[in-house]
mmCIF file of C-alpha atoms in Angstrom:
data_model
loop_
_atom_site.group_PDB
_atom_site.id
_atom_site.type_symbol
_atom_site.label_atom_id
_atom_site.label_comp_id
_atom_site.label_asym_id
_atom_site.label_seq_id
_atom_site.Cartn_x
_atom_site.Cartn_y
_atom_site.Cartn_z
ATOM 1 C CA UNK A 19 0.000 0.000 0.000
ATOM 2 C CA UNK A 20 1.482 3.308 -1.145
ATOM 3 C CA UNK A 21 0.350 6.704 0.097
ATOM 4 C CA UNK A 22 -0.589 9.094 -2.724
ATOM 5 C CA UNK A 23 -2.016 12.310 -1.213
ATOM 6 C CA UNK A 24 -4.538 13.780 1.260
ATOM 7 C CA UNK A 25 -7.702 15.711 0.386
ATOM 8 C CA UNK A 26 -9.749 17.950 2.646
ATOM 9 C CA UNK A 27 -13.297 19.166 2.189
ATOM 10 C CA UNK A 28 -15.132 21.629 4.500
ATOM 11 C CA UNK A 29 -18.808 22.088 5.341
ATOM 12 C CA UNK A 30 -20.100 25.288 6.982
ATOM 13 C CA UNK A 31 -23.003 23.524 8.686
ATOM 14 C CA UNK A 32 -22.777 22.934 12.401
ATOM 15 C CA UNK A 33 -22.920 19.627 14.177
ATOM 16 C CA UNK A 34 -23.639 16.407 12.398
ATOM 17 C CA UNK A 35 -24.697 18.223 9.265
ATOM 18 C CA UNK A 36 -21.192 19.625 8.937
ATOM 19 C CA UNK A 37 -19.333 16.348 9.292
ATOM 20 C CA UNK A 38 -17.603 15.319 6.014
ATOM 21 C CA UNK A 39 -17.274 11.699 4.806
ATOM 22 C CA UNK A 40 -15.028 10.585 1.892
ATOM 23 C CA UNK A 41 -15.525 7.784 -0.634
ATOM 24 C CA UNK A 42 -14.362 6.685 -4.087
ATOM 25 C CA UNK A 43 -16.752 6.477 -7.008
ATOM 26 C CA UNK A 44 -14.517 4.274 -9.208
ATOM 27 C CA UNK A 45 -11.413 2.028 -9.148
ATOM 28 C CA UNK A 46 -12.289 0.900 -5.636
ATOM 29 C CA UNK A 47 -10.301 -2.286 -6.195
ATOM 30 C CA UNK A 48 -7.121 -0.305 -6.912
ATOM 31 C CA UNK A 49 -7.299 2.638 -4.502
ATOM 32 C CA UNK A 50 -8.697 3.355 -1.050
ATOM 33 C CA UNK A 51 -9.441 6.563 0.890
ATOM 34 C CA UNK A 52 -9.475 6.957 4.655
ATOM 35 C CA UNK A 53 -11.905 8.927 6.783
ATOM 36 C CA UNK A 54 -9.534 11.879 6.919
ATOM 37 C CA UNK A 55 -9.176 12.044 3.091
ATOM 38 C CA UNK A 56 -5.857 10.209 2.668
ATOM 39 C CA UNK A 57 -5.620 8.196 -0.565
ATOM 40 C CA UNK A 58 -3.562 5.009 -0.862
ATOM 41 C CA UNK A 59 -3.055 2.302 -3.464
ATOM 42 C CA UNK A 60 -4.876 -0.902 -2.582
ATOM 43 C CA UNK A 61 -2.700 -3.111 -4.849
ATOM 44 C CA UNK A 62 0.575 -2.829 -6.723
ATOM 45 C CA UNK A 63 0.026 -0.858 -9.917
ATOM 46 C CA UNK A 64 1.545 -1.965 -13.208
ATOM 47 C CA UNK A 65 2.412 0.836 -15.593
ATOM 48 C CA UNK A 66 2.784 -1.661 -18.433
ATOM 49 C CA UNK A 67 -0.913 -2.558 -18.002
ATOM 50 C CA UNK A 68 -2.209 0.989 -17.448
ATOM 51 C CA UNK A 69 -0.309 4.184 -16.781
ATOM 52 C CA UNK A 70 -3.131 6.722 -16.205
ATOM 53 C CA UNK A 71 -6.242 6.855 -14.022
ATOM 54 C CA UNK A 72 -8.950 9.461 -13.396
ATOM 55 C CA UNK A 73 -10.070 8.791 -9.851
ATOM 56 C CA UNK A 74 -13.386 10.298 -8.762
ATOM 57 C CA UNK A 75 -13.449 11.272 -5.052
ATOM 58 C CA UNK A 76 -16.768 12.040 -3.404
ATOM 59 C CA UNK A 77 -17.320 14.066 -0.189
ATOM 60 C CA UNK A 78 -20.721 13.952 1.602
ATOM 61 C CA UNK A 79 -22.003 15.589 4.802
ATOM 62 C CA UNK A 80 -23.740 13.886 7.727
ATOM 63 C CA UNK A 81 -27.268 15.219 7.165
ATOM 64 C CA UNK A 82 -30.296 12.953 6.837
ATOM 65 C CA UNK A 83 -30.586 14.153 3.292
ATOM 66 C CA UNK A 84 -26.844 14.498 2.590
ATOM 67 C CA UNK A 85 -25.319 16.884 0.165
ATOM 68 C CA UNK A 86 -22.286 15.819 -1.830
ATOM 69 C CA UNK A 87 -19.415 17.145 -3.877
ATOM 70 C CA UNK A 88 -17.053 15.332 -6.281
ATOM 71 C CA UNK A 89 -13.482 15.819 -7.391
ATOM 72 C CA UNK A 90 -11.656 14.137 -10.303
ATOM 73 C CA UNK A 91 -8.118 13.264 -9.414
ATOM 74 C CA UNK A 92 -5.652 12.512 -12.241
ATOM 75 C CA UNK A 93 -3.133 9.814 -11.322
ATOM 76 C CA UNK A 94 -0.161 9.016 -13.562
ATOM 77 C CA UNK A 95 1.787 5.836 -12.874
ATOM 78 C CA UNK A 96 5.552 6.279 -13.211
ATOM 79 C CA UNK A 97 7.787 3.618 -14.719
ATOM 80 C CA UNK A 98 10.477 1.707 -12.858
ATOM 81 C CA UNK A 99 12.803 -1.030 -14.099
ATOM 82 C CA UNK A 100 10.770 -4.012 -12.979
ATOM 83 C CA UNK A 101 10.693 -6.179 -16.123
ATOM 84 C CA UNK A 102 13.240 -8.445 -17.781
ATOM 85 C CA UNK A 103 13.463 -8.680 -21.565
ATOM 86 C CA UNK A 104 11.404 -11.538 -23.004
ATOM 87 C CA UNK A 105 12.262 -13.422 -26.201
ATOM 88 C CA UNK A 106 9.516 -13.895 -28.769
ATOM 89 C CA UNK A 107 10.131 -17.657 -28.414
ATOM 90 C CA UNK A 108 11.346 -19.541 -25.380
ATOM 91 C CA UNK A 109 13.240 -21.908 -27.669
ATOM 92 C CA UNK A 110 14.445 -21.864 -31.258
ATOM 93 C CA UNK A 111 15.355 -24.821 -33.478
ATOM 94 C CA UNK A 112 17.153 -24.287 -36.760
ATOM 95 C CA UNK A 113 18.776 -26.613 -39.308
ATOM 96 C CA UNK A 114 22.172 -25.527 -40.663
ATOM 97 C CA UNK A 115 24.034 -27.305 -43.502
ATOM 98 C CA UNK A 116 27.558 -28.317 -42.555
ATOM 99 C CA UNK A 117 29.026 -26.425 -45.541
ATOM 100 C CA UNK A 118 27.499 -23.084 -44.523
ATOM 101 C CA UNK A 119 30.221 -20.424 -44.877
ATOM 102 C CA UNK A 120 31.428 -18.728 -41.667
ATOM 103 C CA UNK A 121 29.874 -15.315 -41.138
ATOM 104 C CA UNK A 122 26.489 -16.362 -42.541
ATOM 105 C CA UNK A 123 23.475 -15.210 -40.496
ATOM 106 C CA UNK A 124 21.074 -18.129 -40.045
ATOM 107 C CA UNK A 125 18.731 -16.962 -37.263
ATOM 108 C CA UNK A 126 17.180 -13.666 -36.165
ATOM 109 C CA UNK A 127 16.487 -13.371 -32.444
ATOM 110 C CA UNK A 128 14.205 -10.776 -30.883
ATOM 111 C CA UNK A 129 13.428 -9.865 -27.300
ATOM 112 C CA UNK A 130 11.284 -7.040 -25.925
ATOM 113 C CA UNK A 131 11.451 -5.122 -22.664
ATOM 114 C CA UNK A 132 8.244 -3.283 -21.819
ATOM 115 C CA UNK A 133 10.004 -0.875 -19.468
ATOM 116 C CA UNK A 134 10.365 2.657 -20.848
ATOM 117 C CA UNK A 135 13.728 3.481 -22.370
ATOM 118 C CA UNK A 136 15.001 -0.083 -22.225
ATOM 119 C CA UNK A 137 18.094 -0.832 -24.299
ATOM 120 C CA UNK A 138 17.969 -4.543 -25.126
ATOM 121 C CA UNK A 139 21.288 -6.257 -25.808
ATOM 122 C CA UNK A 140 22.015 -9.884 -26.718
ATOM 123 C CA UNK A 141 24.772 -12.341 -25.910
ATOM 124 C CA UNK A 142 25.502 -16.082 -25.886
ATOM 125 C CA UNK A 143 25.354 -17.413 -22.344
ATOM 126 C CA UNK A 144 26.875 -20.879 -22.985
ATOM 127 C CA UNK A 145 30.606 -20.382 -23.226
ATOM 128 C CA UNK A 146 31.300 -23.534 -25.296
ATOM 129 C CA UNK A 147 29.023 -22.287 -28.086
ATOM 130 C CA UNK A 148 30.908 -19.031 -28.558
ATOM 131 C CA UNK A 149 33.666 -20.706 -30.565
ATOM 132 C CA UNK A 150 31.138 -21.784 -33.198
ATOM 133 C CA UNK A 151 28.541 -19.022 -33.170
ATOM 134 C CA UNK A 152 28.433 -15.228 -32.944
ATOM 135 C CA UNK A 153 25.486 -13.127 -31.741
ATOM 136 C CA UNK A 154 25.205 -9.462 -32.685
ATOM 137 C CA UNK A 155 24.584 -7.661 -29.382
ATOM 138 C CA UNK A 156 22.430 -4.953 -30.956
ATOM 139 C CA UNK A 157 20.486 -6.704 -33.755
ATOM 140 C CA UNK A 158 20.126 -10.227 -32.361
ATOM 141 C CA UNK A 159 21.484 -11.808 -35.566
ATOM 142 C CA UNK A 160 22.971 -15.246 -34.908
ATOM 143 C CA UNK A 161 25.725 -16.216 -37.338
ATOM 144 C CA UNK A 162 28.288 -18.940 -37.852
ATOM 145 C CA UNK A 163 31.755 -18.218 -36.508
ATOM 146 C CA UNK A 164 33.480 -21.363 -37.858
ATOM 147 C CA UNK A 165 32.529 -24.189 -40.202
ATOM 148 C CA UNK A 166 30.654 -27.181 -38.813
ATOM 149 C CA UNK A 167 31.598 -30.772 -39.634
ATOM 150 C CA UNK A 168 28.783 -33.290 -39.421
ATOM 151 C CA UNK A 169 31.197 -36.225 -39.351
ATOM 152 C CA UNK A 170 32.928 -34.861 -36.226
ATOM 153 C CA UNK A 171 29.864 -35.553 -34.057
ATOM 154 C CA UNK A 172 29.879 -38.821 -32.162
ATOM 155 C CA UNK A 173 26.151 -38.920 -31.417
ATOM 156 C CA UNK A 174 23.487 -39.952 -33.901
ATOM 157 C CA UNK A 175 22.098 -36.417 -34.126
ATOM 158 C CA UNK A 176 24.629 -33.691 -34.808
ATOM 159 C CA UNK A 177 23.214 -30.857 -32.680
ATOM 160 C CA UNK A 178 24.334 -27.853 -30.666
ATOM 161 C CA UNK A 179 22.108 -26.744 -27.775
ATOM 162 C CA UNK A 180 22.986 -23.573 -25.904
ATOM 163 C CA UNK A 181 21.489 -20.585 -24.067
ATOM 164 C CA UNK A 182 21.276 -16.983 -25.203
ATOM 165 C CA UNK A 183 20.233 -14.033 -23.077
ATOM 166 C CA UNK A 184 18.740 -10.604 -23.586
ATOM 167 C CA UNK A 185 19.363 -7.873 -21.019
ATOM 168 C CA UNK A 186 18.620 -4.181 -20.517
ATOM 169 C CA UNK A 187 21.948 -2.380 -20.555
ATOM 170 C CA UNK A 188 20.396 0.434 -18.512
ATOM 171 C CA UNK A 189 18.490 -1.735 -16.080
ATOM 172 C CA UNK A 190 19.089 -4.014 -13.142
ATOM 173 C CA UNK A 191 16.632 -6.840 -13.780
ATOM 174 C CA UNK A 192 17.882 -10.372 -14.579
ATOM 175 C CA UNK A 193 18.285 -11.181 -18.290
ATOM 176 C CA UNK A 194 15.711 -13.046 -20.319
ATOM 177 C CA UNK A 195 16.769 -16.496 -21.539
ATOM 178 C CA UNK A 196 16.072 -18.619 -24.601
ATOM 179 C CA UNK A 197 17.319 -22.034 -25.739
ATOM 180 C CA UNK A 198 18.853 -22.426 -29.193
ATOM 181 C CA UNK A 199 19.107 -25.834 -30.858
ATOM 182 C CA UNK A 200 21.177 -25.977 -34.042
ATOM 183 C CA UNK A 201 20.858 -29.186 -36.042
ATOM 184 C CA UNK A 202 23.785 -29.730 -38.393
ATOM 185 C CA UNK A 203 22.618 -31.100 -41.727
ATOM 186 C CA UNK A 204 24.916 -33.585 -43.402
ATOM 187 C CA UNK A 205 26.014 -32.692 -46.910
ATOM 188 C CA UNK A 206 27.548 -35.028 -49.457
ATOM 189 C CA UNK A 207 31.069 -33.654 -49.094
ATOM 190 C CA UNK A 208 33.110 -36.838 -49.514
ATOM 191 C CA UNK A 209 33.744 -38.796 -52.720
ATOM 192 C CA UNK A 210 33.562 -42.585 -52.509
ATOM 193 C CA UNK A 211 36.903 -44.369 -52.623
ATOM 194 C CA UNK A 212 37.412 -47.737 -54.276
ATOM 195 C CA UNK A 213 39.127 -50.445 -52.252
ATOM 196 C CA UNK A 214 41.885 -50.774 -54.879
ATOM 197 C CA UNK A 215 43.188 -48.822 -57.841
ATOM 198 C CA UNK A 216 43.017 -51.634 -60.413
ATOM 199 C CA UNK A 217 40.528 -54.440 -60.745
ATOM 200 C CA UNK A 218 41.206 -57.462 -62.982
ATOM 201 C CA UNK A 219 38.652 -59.881 -64.337
ATOM 202 C CA UNK A 220 38.606 -62.908 -66.661
ATOM 203 C CA UNK A 221 35.827 -63.935 -69.002
ATOM 204 C CA UNK A 222 35.463 -66.415 -71.852
ATOM 205 C CA UNK A 223 34.614 -65.090 -75.354
ATOM 206 C CA UNK A 224 31.465 -67.177 -75.406
ATOM 207 C CA UNK A 225 30.369 -66.228 -71.906
ATOM 208 C CA UNK A 226 26.644 -65.823 -71.593
ATOM 209 C CA UNK A 227 25.024 -62.595 -70.494
ATOM 210 C CA UNK A 228 25.097 -62.312 -66.733
ATOM 211 C CA UNK A 229 28.445 -64.013 -66.247
ATOM 212 C CA UNK A 230 30.321 -62.602 -63.271
ATOM 213 C CA UNK A 231 33.505 -60.825 -64.380
ATOM 214 C CA UNK A 232 34.781 -59.190 -61.206
ATOM 215 C CA UNK A 233 33.586 -57.474 -58.043
ATOM 216 C CA UNK A 234 34.337 -53.871 -57.141
ATOM 217 C CA UNK A 235 33.825 -52.249 -53.758
ATOM 218 C CA UNK A 236 34.011 -48.702 -52.425
ATOM 219 C CA UNK A 237 33.519 -46.798 -49.196
ATOM 220 C CA UNK A 238 32.203 -43.337 -48.445
ATOM 221 C CA UNK A 239 33.106 -41.327 -45.319
ATOM 222 C CA UNK A 240 29.695 -39.678 -45.251
ATOM 223 C CA UNK A 241 27.275 -41.100 -42.657
ATOM 224 C CA UNK A 242 25.563 -44.453 -43.262
ATOM 225 C CA UNK A 243 22.500 -42.768 -44.718
ATOM 226 C CA UNK A 244 24.674 -41.865 -47.709
ATOM 227 C CA UNK A 245 26.428 -45.201 -48.043
ATOM 228 C CA UNK A 246 23.978 -46.623 -50.574
ATOM 229 C CA UNK A 247 26.467 -46.494 -53.392
ATOM 230 C CA UNK A 248 25.536 -46.712 -57.042
ATOM 231 C CA UNK A 249 28.018 -48.146 -59.540
ATOM 232 C CA UNK A 250 27.970 -47.405 -63.270
ATOM 233 C CA UNK A 251 30.227 -47.169 -66.307
ATOM 234 C CA UNK A 252 31.576 -43.818 -67.452
ATOM 235 C CA UNK A 253 31.826 -44.926 -71.089
ATOM 236 C CA UNK A 254 28.997 -46.032 -73.358
ATOM 237 C CA UNK A 255 26.744 -48.571 -71.739
ATOM 238 C CA UNK A 256 28.397 -51.969 -72.006
ATOM 239 C CA UNK A 257 27.311 -53.641 -68.846
ATOM 240 C CA UNK A 258 24.600 -53.991 -66.265
ATOM 241 C CA UNK A 259 25.106 -53.642 -62.551
ATOM 242 C CA UNK A 260 23.603 -55.347 -59.569
ATOM 243 C CA UNK A 261 21.178 -53.332 -57.351
ATOM 244 C CA UNK A 262 22.856 -50.269 -55.764
ATOM 245 C CA UNK A 263 24.734 -51.623 -52.811
ATOM 246 C CA UNK A 264 28.347 -52.067 -51.789
ATOM 247 C CA UNK A 265 30.168 -54.263 -52.632
ATOM 248 C CA UNK A 266 28.732 -54.553 -56.141
ATOM 249 C CA UNK A 267 29.282 -57.161 -58.840
ATOM 250 C CA UNK A 268 30.063 -56.127 -62.398
ATOM 251 C CA UNK A 269 28.245 -58.296 -64.933
ATOM 252 C CA UNK A 270 28.865 -58.640 -68.664
ATOM 253 C CA UNK A 271 25.889 -57.935 -70.910
ATOM 254 C CA UNK A 272 27.289 -57.708 -74.433
ATOM 255 C CA UNK A 273 28.990 -60.787 -75.789
ATOM 256 C CA UNK A 274 29.783 -59.206 -79.157
ATOM 257 C CA UNK A 275 31.726 -56.371 -77.540
ATOM 258 C CA UNK A 276 33.762 -58.786 -75.458
ATOM 259 C CA UNK A 277 34.336 -61.086 -78.436
ATOM 260 C CA UNK A 278 35.826 -58.208 -80.419
ATOM 261 C CA UNK A 279 38.106 -57.334 -77.530
ATOM 262 C CA UNK A 280 36.315 -54.059 -76.764
ATOM 263 C CA UNK A 281 36.146 -53.651 -72.996
ATOM 264 C CA UNK A 282 34.698 -50.950 -70.772
ATOM 265 C CA UNK A 283 37.505 -49.098 -69.069
ATOM 266 C CA UNK A 284 36.013 -47.122 -66.214
ATOM 267 C CA UNK A 285 33.398 -47.630 -63.569
ATOM 268 C CA UNK A 286 31.965 -44.902 -61.317
ATOM 269 C CA UNK A 287 30.509 -45.045 -57.842
ATOM 270 C CA UNK A 288 27.881 -42.371 -57.204
ATOM 271 C CA UNK A 289 26.272 -41.847 -53.767
ATOM 272 C CA UNK A 290 24.934 -38.465 -54.873
ATOM 273 C CA UNK A 291 26.874 -35.846 -56.766
ATOM 274 C CA UNK A 292 30.325 -37.089 -55.847
ATOM 275 C CA UNK A 293 31.875 -39.852 -57.885
ATOM 276 C CA UNK A 294 35.132 -41.700 -58.251
ATOM 277 C CA UNK A 295 36.510 -43.835 -61.054
ATOM 278 C CA UNK A 296 38.895 -46.768 -61.300
ATOM 279 C CA UNK A 297 40.270 -48.620 -64.316
ATOM 280 C CA UNK A 298 39.004 -52.130 -64.915
ATOM 281 C CA UNK A 299 41.147 -54.684 -66.752
ATOM 282 C CA UNK A 300 39.294 -57.606 -68.300
ATOM 283 C CA UNK A 301 41.082 -60.620 -69.760
ATOM 284 C CA UNK A 302 39.322 -62.924 -72.194
ATOM 285 C CA UNK A 303 39.971 -66.548 -71.405
ATOM 286 C CA UNK A 304 40.131 -68.304 -74.842
ATOM 287 C CA UNK A 305 38.208 -71.511 -75.058
ATOM 288 C CA UNK A 306 37.857 -73.815 -78.144
ATOM 289 C CA UNK A 307 34.319 -75.050 -78.460
ATOM 290 C CA UNK A 308 34.634 -76.987 -81.809
ATOM 291 C CA UNK A 309 37.209 -77.431 -84.576
ATOM 292 C CA UNK A 310 36.248 -78.645 -88.031
ATOM 293 C CA UNK A 311 39.125 -79.013 -90.508
ATOM 294 C CA UNK A 312 39.823 -81.134 -93.563
ATOM 295 C CA UNK A 313 43.419 -81.992 -94.371
ATOM 296 C CA UNK A 314 45.199 -84.113 -96.934
ATOM 297 C CA UNK A 315 48.232 -86.271 -96.178
ATOM 298 C CA UNK A 316 50.633 -87.361 -98.846
ATOM 299 C CA UNK A 317 52.817 -90.424 -98.589
ATOM 300 C CA UNK A 318 55.875 -88.154 -98.759
ATOM 301 C CA UNK A 319 55.040 -86.237 -95.548
ATOM 302 C CA UNK A 320 57.918 -86.407 -93.101
ATOM 303 C CA UNK A 321 57.486 -88.197 -89.800
ATOM 304 C CA UNK A 322 56.075 -86.065 -86.946
ATOM 305 C CA UNK A 323 54.607 -83.483 -89.366
ATOM 306 C CA UNK A 324 51.846 -81.402 -87.759
ATOM 307 C CA UNK A 325 48.466 -82.549 -88.955
ATOM 308 C CA UNK A 326 45.141 -81.024 -87.767
ATOM 309 C CA UNK A 327 42.997 -83.558 -85.978
ATOM 310 C CA UNK A 328 39.239 -83.396 -86.137
ATOM 311 C CA UNK A 329 37.372 -82.924 -82.862
ATOM 312 C CA UNK A 330 35.075 -85.771 -81.847
#
């Protein structure tokens, strides 16, 4: 209860008729007046809710048929620093790609202080986060201080969670707090690497379509979600591949090409936009399926002369 002021009214009548009584005509829940005309607050006033009141004070005499007089009292509520800044959100969650350049602003923070003349400033409260992120103290812009590497996180979800605060540089109230969660989005920033530089295979000239020639394998340092590797030839299509998985078998599909000694030379492994190539070396394994030959032998042929023999 805070004392505001005292009022005094006079009545020229004598006795009971001249006795003055005070009362309030409005805002009785916020203010009170005593029998001697002193006015007090009945509750704590909040300037941020309402900063101006017109209080009607009524004075009556003690007659059976009382006479009355009213007075309008203007009350202005003054401001004090009694509020902390409040963020528009208690928590923020944002997804940031791991290849985002340092210095890039990726989140705009905002906090408001309803006190008059408040000067809201921002800062990162969690010390460990300051090496990765920067917060503009005047604008609330949150930016990247250094590059993030998704593969450097040991947990399944690559996230940063830290606190930021907003405070009135001219005030004394505690700062307002908000939680920031930054999810680092994995980008395909590694090329797959084959297990060896040269692969060799062997195939017969009359091999049927689907004959296994050789098996190639590759690994990708990106997380498992990106390890579904796709293998394909760089040159004109001369082969089919098994379903996209690793390791993958390379299968011949064109007998005529192999028969003529034309072999595909490169294979690529594509888990996205990155790719890698290795040379394949295929060797045809000659195989005689049938020999039909007619030869003539004269009685003068020397002993041990080479004579073609028909196949059974």
